[in-house]
mmCIF file of C-alpha atoms and ligand atoms in Angstrom:
data_model
loop_
_atom_site.group_PDB
_atom_site.id
_atom_site.type_symbol
_atom_site.label_atom_id
_atom_site.label_comp_id
_atom_site.label_asym_id
_atom_site.label_seq_id
_atom_site.Cartn_x
_atom_site.Cartn_y
_atom_site.Cartn_z
ATOM 1 C CA UNK A 148 -20.747 -33.354 -19.825
ATOM 2 C CA UNK A 149 -21.408 -30.805 -17.074
ATOM 3 C CA UNK A 150 -18.531 -29.354 -15.082
ATOM 4 C CA UNK A 151 -19.447 -31.246 -11.911
ATOM 5 C CA UNK A 152 -19.680 -34.548 -13.792
ATOM 6 C CA UNK A 153 -16.292 -33.919 -15.380
ATOM 7 C CA UNK A 154 -14.754 -33.376 -11.941
ATOM 8 C CA UNK A 155 -16.253 -36.598 -10.581
ATOM 9 C CA UNK A 156 -15.101 -38.497 -13.661
ATOM 10 C CA UNK A 157 -11.534 -37.245 -13.152
ATOM 11 C CA UNK A 158 -11.660 -38.259 -9.482
ATOM 12 C CA UNK A 159 -12.911 -41.736 -10.418
ATOM 13 C CA UNK A 160 -10.180 -42.125 -13.084
ATOM 14 C CA UNK A 161 -7.447 -41.177 -10.622
ATOM 15 C CA UNK A 162 -8.841 -43.481 -7.929
ATOM 16 C CA UNK A 163 -8.968 -46.357 -10.412
ATOM 17 C CA UNK A 164 -5.323 -45.767 -11.308
ATOM 18 C CA UNK A 165 -4.396 -45.876 -7.594
ATOM 19 C CA UNK A 166 -3.204 -42.284 -7.503
ATOM 20 C CA UNK A 167 -2.542 -40.734 -4.095
ATOM 21 C CA UNK A 168 -4.924 -37.876 -3.504
ATOM 22 C CA UNK A 169 -3.608 -36.659 -0.157
ATOM 23 C CA UNK A 170 -0.259 -35.104 0.714
ATOM 24 C CA UNK A 171 1.300 -37.702 3.052
ATOM 25 C CA UNK A 172 2.718 -40.702 1.222
ATOM 26 C CA UNK A 173 3.565 -43.855 3.120
ATOM 27 C CA UNK A 174 4.255 -46.681 0.711
ATOM 28 C CA UNK A 175 5.888 -49.207 3.024
ATOM 29 C CA UNK A 176 8.223 -51.615 1.221
ATOM 30 C CA UNK A 177 9.982 -50.830 -2.046
ATOM 31 C CA UNK A 178 8.241 -52.338 -5.092
ATOM 32 C CA UNK A 179 10.590 -54.758 -6.858
ATOM 33 C CA UNK A 180 11.748 -54.606 -10.487
ATOM 34 C CA UNK A 181 12.713 -50.918 -10.831
ATOM 35 C CA UNK A 182 16.218 -49.503 -10.345
ATOM 36 C CA UNK A 183 18.312 -51.190 -7.670
ATOM 37 C CA UNK A 184 17.454 -51.732 -4.017
ATOM 38 C CA UNK A 185 21.160 -51.788 -3.103
ATOM 39 C CA UNK A 186 22.013 -48.413 -4.692
ATOM 40 C CA UNK A 187 22.780 -46.012 -1.849
ATOM 41 C CA UNK A 188 20.160 -43.258 -1.856
ATOM 42 C CA UNK A 189 17.799 -44.929 -4.324
ATOM 43 C CA UNK A 190 14.206 -43.814 -4.280
ATOM 44 C CA UNK A 191 11.132 -45.921 -3.889
ATOM 45 C CA UNK A 192 9.544 -46.599 -7.334
ATOM 46 C CA UNK A 193 6.061 -45.863 -5.974
ATOM 47 C CA UNK A 194 6.932 -42.136 -5.663
ATOM 48 C CA UNK A 195 8.070 -41.940 -9.281
ATOM 49 C CA UNK A 196 4.998 -43.901 -10.395
ATOM 50 C CA UNK A 197 2.661 -41.435 -8.675
ATOM 51 C CA UNK A 198 4.334 -38.449 -10.351
ATOM 52 C CA UNK A 199 4.422 -40.002 -13.805
ATOM 53 C CA UNK A 200 0.784 -41.155 -13.685
ATOM 54 C CA UNK A 201 -0.411 -37.814 -12.389
ATOM 55 C CA UNK A 202 1.649 -35.413 -14.495
ATOM 56 C CA UNK A 203 2.193 -37.160 -17.842
ATOM 57 C CA UNK A 204 0.404 -39.132 -20.539
ATOM 58 C CA UNK A 205 1.340 -42.333 -22.365
ATOM 59 C CA UNK A 206 3.963 -41.617 -25.035
ATOM 60 C CA UNK A 207 5.300 -38.514 -23.227
ATOM 61 C CA UNK A 208 9.021 -38.014 -22.728
ATOM 62 C CA UNK A 209 10.140 -38.034 -19.092
ATOM 63 C CA UNK A 210 13.575 -36.790 -18.000
ATOM 64 C CA UNK A 211 15.611 -37.860 -14.984
ATOM 65 C CA UNK A 212 18.968 -36.078 -15.085
ATOM 66 C CA UNK A 213 20.198 -37.664 -11.806
ATOM 67 C CA UNK A 214 19.183 -41.218 -12.560
ATOM 68 C CA UNK A 215 21.270 -43.190 -10.054
ATOM 69 C CA UNK A 216 20.231 -46.823 -10.381
ATOM 70 C CA UNK A 217 17.594 -46.003 -13.016
ATOM 71 C CA UNK A 218 14.372 -46.180 -10.992
ATOM 72 C CA UNK A 219 12.676 -43.465 -13.084
ATOM 73 C CA UNK A 220 13.810 -45.075 -16.331
ATOM 74 C CA UNK A 221 12.302 -48.445 -15.391
ATOM 75 C CA UNK A 222 9.061 -46.975 -14.002
ATOM 76 C CA UNK A 223 8.589 -44.720 -17.059
ATOM 77 C CA UNK A 224 9.037 -47.659 -19.464
ATOM 78 C CA UNK A 225 6.555 -49.788 -17.501
ATOM 79 C CA UNK A 226 3.982 -46.998 -17.898
ATOM 80 C CA UNK A 227 4.564 -46.637 -21.667
ATOM 81 C CA UNK A 228 6.471 -43.370 -21.432
ATOM 82 C CA UNK A 229 9.816 -42.655 -23.050
ATOM 83 C CA UNK A 230 12.579 -41.716 -20.644
ATOM 84 C CA UNK A 231 15.767 -39.743 -21.129
ATOM 85 C CA UNK A 232 18.136 -40.738 -18.352
ATOM 86 C CA UNK A 233 21.390 -39.006 -17.429
ATOM 87 C CA UNK A 234 23.783 -39.041 -14.504
ATOM 88 C CA UNK A 235 27.200 -37.535 -13.821
ATOM 89 C CA UNK A 236 28.329 -41.071 -12.922
ATOM 90 C CA UNK A 237 26.175 -43.529 -14.894
ATOM 91 C CA UNK A 238 25.764 -47.060 -13.583
ATOM 92 C CA UNK A 239 23.948 -48.553 -16.585
ATOM 93 C CA UNK A 240 24.400 -48.485 -20.368
ATOM 94 C CA UNK A 241 20.954 -46.925 -20.852
ATOM 95 C CA UNK A 242 21.892 -43.961 -18.626
ATOM 96 C CA UNK A 243 24.015 -41.345 -20.426
ATOM 97 C CA UNK A 244 26.801 -39.371 -18.803
ATOM 98 C CA UNK A 245 25.972 -35.684 -18.347
ATOM 99 C CA UNK A 246 26.037 -32.921 -15.804
ATOM 100 C CA UNK A 247 22.448 -31.854 -15.004
ATOM 101 C CA UNK A 248 23.523 -28.265 -15.591
ATOM 102 C CA UNK A 249 24.625 -29.023 -19.183
ATOM 103 C CA UNK A 250 22.285 -31.485 -20.834
ATOM 104 C CA UNK A 251 22.715 -32.558 -24.475
ATOM 105 C CA UNK A 252 19.054 -31.760 -25.232
ATOM 106 C CA UNK A 253 17.296 -29.127 -27.322
ATOM 107 C CA UNK A 254 14.959 -26.569 -25.705
ATOM 108 C CA UNK A 255 11.453 -27.670 -24.636
ATOM 109 C CA UNK A 256 12.232 -31.336 -25.305
ATOM 110 C CA UNK A 257 10.581 -33.138 -22.357
ATOM 111 C CA UNK A 258 7.042 -33.256 -20.936
ATOM 112 C CA UNK A 259 7.909 -33.948 -17.326
ATOM 113 C CA UNK A 260 10.965 -34.110 -15.077
ATOM 114 C CA UNK A 261 11.596 -36.225 -12.013
ATOM 115 C CA UNK A 262 14.829 -35.674 -10.072
ATOM 116 C CA UNK A 263 15.942 -37.022 -6.754
ATOM 117 C CA UNK A 264 18.692 -34.825 -5.376
ATOM 118 C CA UNK A 265 21.822 -36.380 -3.879
ATOM 119 C CA UNK A 266 21.728 -36.409 -0.100
ATOM 120 C CA UNK A 267 24.131 -33.601 0.635
ATOM 121 C CA UNK A 268 27.088 -34.613 2.800
ATOM 122 C CA UNK A 269 25.906 -38.211 3.151
ATOM 123 C CA UNK A 270 26.934 -40.214 0.083
ATOM 124 C CA UNK A 271 29.806 -39.195 -2.215
ATOM 125 C CA UNK A 272 28.639 -40.506 -5.589
ATOM 126 C CA UNK A 273 31.769 -39.889 -7.669
ATOM 127 C CA UNK A 274 35.021 -37.951 -7.997
ATOM 128 C CA UNK A 275 33.524 -35.673 -10.645
ATOM 129 C CA UNK A 276 34.054 -31.989 -9.869
ATOM 130 C CA UNK A 277 30.445 -31.109 -10.734
ATOM 131 C CA UNK A 278 28.927 -33.897 -8.633
ATOM 132 C CA UNK A 279 26.499 -32.180 -6.234
ATOM 133 C CA UNK A 280 27.255 -34.677 -3.503
ATOM 134 C CA UNK A 281 30.890 -33.485 -3.296
ATOM 135 C CA UNK A 282 30.157 -29.793 -2.875
ATOM 136 C CA UNK A 283 30.187 -27.584 0.195
ATOM 137 C CA UNK A 284 26.705 -26.512 1.230
ATOM 138 C CA UNK A 285 27.182 -23.056 -0.301
ATOM 139 C CA UNK A 286 28.398 -24.496 -3.623
ATOM 140 C CA UNK A 287 25.630 -27.109 -3.546
ATOM 141 C CA UNK A 288 23.033 -24.311 -3.512
ATOM 142 C CA UNK A 289 24.863 -22.324 -6.210
ATOM 143 C CA UNK A 290 24.971 -25.428 -8.409
ATOM 144 C CA UNK A 291 21.237 -26.041 -7.872
ATOM 145 C CA UNK A 292 20.591 -22.678 -9.541
ATOM 146 C CA UNK A 293 22.417 -23.790 -12.717
ATOM 147 C CA UNK A 294 20.720 -27.191 -12.617
ATOM 148 C CA UNK A 295 17.173 -25.795 -12.331
ATOM 149 C CA UNK A 296 17.874 -23.164 -14.983
ATOM 150 C CA UNK A 297 18.970 -25.949 -17.341
ATOM 151 C CA UNK A 298 15.989 -28.155 -16.445
ATOM 152 C CA UNK A 299 13.711 -25.216 -17.150
ATOM 153 C CA UNK A 300 15.290 -24.843 -20.614
ATOM 154 C CA UNK A 301 14.584 -28.449 -21.638
ATOM 155 C CA UNK A 302 11.093 -28.704 -20.098
ATOM 156 C CA UNK A 303 8.058 -27.955 -22.271
ATOM 157 C CA UNK A 304 5.791 -25.083 -21.292
ATOM 158 C CA UNK A 305 3.310 -26.176 -18.601
ATOM 159 C CA UNK A 306 5.392 -29.300 -17.891
ATOM 160 C CA UNK A 307 5.834 -30.351 -14.277
ATOM 161 C CA UNK A 308 9.081 -30.837 -12.420
ATOM 162 C CA UNK A 309 9.009 -33.086 -9.348
ATOM 163 C CA UNK A 310 12.009 -32.825 -7.023
ATOM 164 C CA UNK A 311 12.544 -35.290 -4.192
ATOM 165 C CA UNK A 312 14.777 -33.941 -1.419
ATOM 166 C CA UNK A 313 15.500 -34.628 2.240
ATOM 167 C CA UNK A 314 16.825 -32.539 5.131
ATOM 168 C CA UNK A 315 20.075 -33.238 6.890
ATOM 169 C CA UNK A 316 21.170 -33.063 10.517
ATOM 170 C CA UNK A 317 24.791 -31.984 10.960
ATOM 171 C CA UNK A 318 26.669 -31.086 14.144
ATOM 172 C CA UNK A 319 23.478 -30.751 16.148
ATOM 173 C CA UNK A 320 21.739 -28.535 13.584
ATOM 174 C CA UNK A 321 18.978 -29.135 11.048
ATOM 175 C CA UNK A 322 20.152 -28.092 7.571
ATOM 176 C CA UNK A 323 16.888 -27.162 5.809
ATOM 177 C CA UNK A 324 17.704 -28.525 2.343
ATOM 178 C CA UNK A 325 13.998 -28.886 1.500
ATOM 179 C CA UNK A 326 13.191 -25.228 2.155
ATOM 180 C CA UNK A 327 16.326 -23.971 0.406
ATOM 181 C CA UNK A 328 15.534 -26.155 -2.598
ATOM 182 C CA UNK A 329 11.991 -24.763 -2.592
ATOM 183 C CA UNK A 330 13.408 -21.212 -2.611
ATOM 184 C CA UNK A 331 15.746 -21.909 -5.520
ATOM 185 C CA UNK A 332 13.089 -23.768 -7.545
ATOM 186 C CA UNK A 333 10.728 -20.794 -7.073
ATOM 187 C CA UNK A 334 13.104 -18.601 -9.051
ATOM 188 C CA UNK A 335 12.709 -20.704 -12.197
ATOM 189 C CA UNK A 336 9.307 -22.388 -11.934
ATOM 190 C CA UNK A 337 5.860 -21.761 -10.503
ATOM 191 C CA UNK A 338 5.081 -23.557 -7.249
ATOM 192 C CA UNK A 339 2.169 -26.015 -7.442
ATOM 193 C CA UNK A 340 2.158 -28.529 -4.625
ATOM 194 C CA UNK A 341 4.152 -30.738 -2.283
ATOM 195 C CA UNK A 342 3.896 -34.140 -0.663
ATOM 196 C CA UNK A 343 5.613 -35.579 2.394
ATOM 197 C CA UNK A 344 7.065 -39.009 1.760
ATOM 198 C CA UNK A 345 7.523 -41.079 4.907
ATOM 199 C CA UNK A 346 11.008 -42.632 4.865
ATOM 200 C CA UNK A 347 10.983 -44.805 7.983
ATOM 201 C CA UNK A 348 8.468 -46.125 10.429
ATOM 202 C CA UNK A 349 8.866 -44.271 13.718
ATOM 203 C CA UNK A 350 9.075 -47.551 15.637
ATOM 204 C CA UNK A 351 12.064 -48.872 13.660
ATOM 205 C CA UNK A 352 14.613 -47.520 16.150
ATOM 206 C CA UNK A 353 17.299 -50.175 16.605
ATOM 207 C CA UNK A 354 20.617 -49.840 18.499
ATOM 208 C CA UNK A 355 22.304 -47.355 16.164
ATOM 209 C CA UNK A 356 18.993 -45.533 15.899
ATOM 210 C CA UNK A 357 18.947 -45.131 19.677
ATOM 211 C CA UNK A 358 22.356 -43.413 19.589
ATOM 212 C CA UNK A 359 21.138 -41.111 16.815
ATOM 213 C CA UNK A 360 17.889 -40.432 18.657
ATOM 214 C CA UNK A 361 19.759 -39.645 21.924
ATOM 215 C CA UNK A 362 21.999 -37.155 20.065
ATOM 216 C CA UNK A 363 18.999 -35.490 18.422
ATOM 217 C CA UNK A 364 17.052 -35.345 21.675
ATOM 218 C CA UNK A 365 20.108 -33.806 23.376
ATOM 219 C CA UNK A 366 19.957 -31.015 20.783
ATOM 220 C CA UNK A 367 16.175 -30.676 21.062
ATOM 221 C CA UNK A 368 15.767 -31.803 17.450
ATOM 222 C CA UNK A 369 13.242 -34.088 15.814
ATOM 223 C CA UNK A 370 14.447 -37.157 13.922
ATOM 224 C CA UNK A 371 13.740 -36.616 10.203
ATOM 225 C CA UNK A 372 11.605 -39.509 8.951
ATOM 226 C CA UNK A 373 10.423 -37.977 5.717
ATOM 227 C CA UNK A 374 11.522 -36.577 2.358
ATOM 228 C CA UNK A 375 9.709 -33.797 0.568
ATOM 229 C CA UNK A 376 8.438 -33.995 -2.978
ATOM 230 C CA UNK A 377 8.312 -30.463 -4.408
ATOM 231 C CA UNK A 378 6.092 -30.019 -7.442
ATOM 232 C CA UNK A 379 6.563 -27.022 -9.727
ATOM 233 C CA UNK A 380 5.512 -26.086 -13.242
ATOM 234 C CA UNK A 381 7.137 -24.219 -16.123
ATOM 235 C CA UNK A 382 4.931 -21.300 -17.085
HETATM 236 C C1 SAM B 601 19.887 -39.690 -4.830
HETATM 237 S S1 SAM B 601 20.724 -40.300 -6.253
HETATM 238 C C2 SAM B 601 19.404 -40.689 -7.350
HETATM 239 C C3 SAM B 601 18.849 -42.059 -7.050
HETATM 240 C C4 SAM B 601 17.798 -42.533 -8.047
HETATM 241 N N1 SAM B 601 16.572 -41.764 -7.934
HETATM 242 C C5 SAM B 601 17.520 -44.013 -7.849
HETATM 243 O O1 SAM B 601 16.391 -44.375 -7.461
HETATM 244 O O2 SAM B 601 18.442 -44.820 -8.010
HETATM 245 C C6 SAM B 601 21.392 -38.854 -6.958
HETATM 246 C C7 SAM B 601 22.218 -39.048 -8.214
HETATM 247 O O3 SAM B 601 22.622 -37.751 -8.670
HETATM 248 C C8 SAM B 601 23.838 -37.901 -9.366
HETATM 249 N N2 SAM B 601 24.462 -36.571 -9.508
HETATM 250 C C9 SAM B 601 25.104 -35.805 -8.607
HETATM 251 N N3 SAM B 601 25.486 -34.618 -9.146
HETATM 252 C C10 SAM B 601 25.057 -34.633 -10.429
HETATM 253 C C11 SAM B 601 25.122 -33.694 -11.500
HETATM 254 N N4 SAM B 601 25.715 -32.511 -11.371
HETATM 255 N N5 SAM B 601 24.550 -34.034 -12.674
HETATM 256 C C12 SAM B 601 23.964 -35.261 -12.852
HETATM 257 N N6 SAM B 601 23.885 -36.188 -11.880
HETATM 258 C C13 SAM B 601 24.405 -35.874 -10.670
HETATM 259 C C14 SAM B 601 24.618 -38.903 -8.527
HETATM 260 O O4 SAM B 601 25.626 -39.527 -9.293
HETATM 261 C C15 SAM B 601 23.498 -39.859 -8.077
HETATM 262 O O5 SAM B 601 23.444 -40.982 -8.926
#
């Protein structure tokens, strides 16, 4: 097959699988049957599905070392991938307890990683000392270095790591968690791509939303209505 034909075939395959080909992802409602919709800070299964379909093959081993309610685990299984799931505070029997900076895995064990970082300073997930959600901003960033170094160790060469992260507004300032995470990831992996995942429809401002919006407007800030999906590769 000629090069051009191969490219068109790949495009057709991806389109048939329903893979997003542009960088703004707006999935609407959460698909049911994966993880838990009541887990605070869960992620929409459609994001995980896109990453797994695009960056792994059937039979591959996927890792989520911050599994929360197990969305990645359930999506991976539904797509005939194996999944190794860990969390510092596991909520299910099929999620093992481990700090993402010290995983009980041999080197180069997994084909792809999906992690959804805890929303800094929003939800306290546990009383564990190494829980990222309990750390000061400075210690949060320091810990991310150890986490990404460890994730690099267990990822196979050329494997992708997809990191979902959102910014935070605190005391009238935007804390650029996405950009800082990008900077730290760049030290351990090669940058490939990113997508913006829409988190809320702009017209969903209810009463509490109005108070939040007034506060943001007062500080000349935009209301964050997206997360960023950062895509890197181990080289
Ligand atoms: C945003 S939640 C993940 C939600 C998940 N994607 C879902 O859909 O349910 C982040 C998770 O990271 C975990 N966590 C925080 N610090 C950790 C660490 N050092 N190692 C492993 N897990 C950690 C928290 O316990 C929490 O479950």
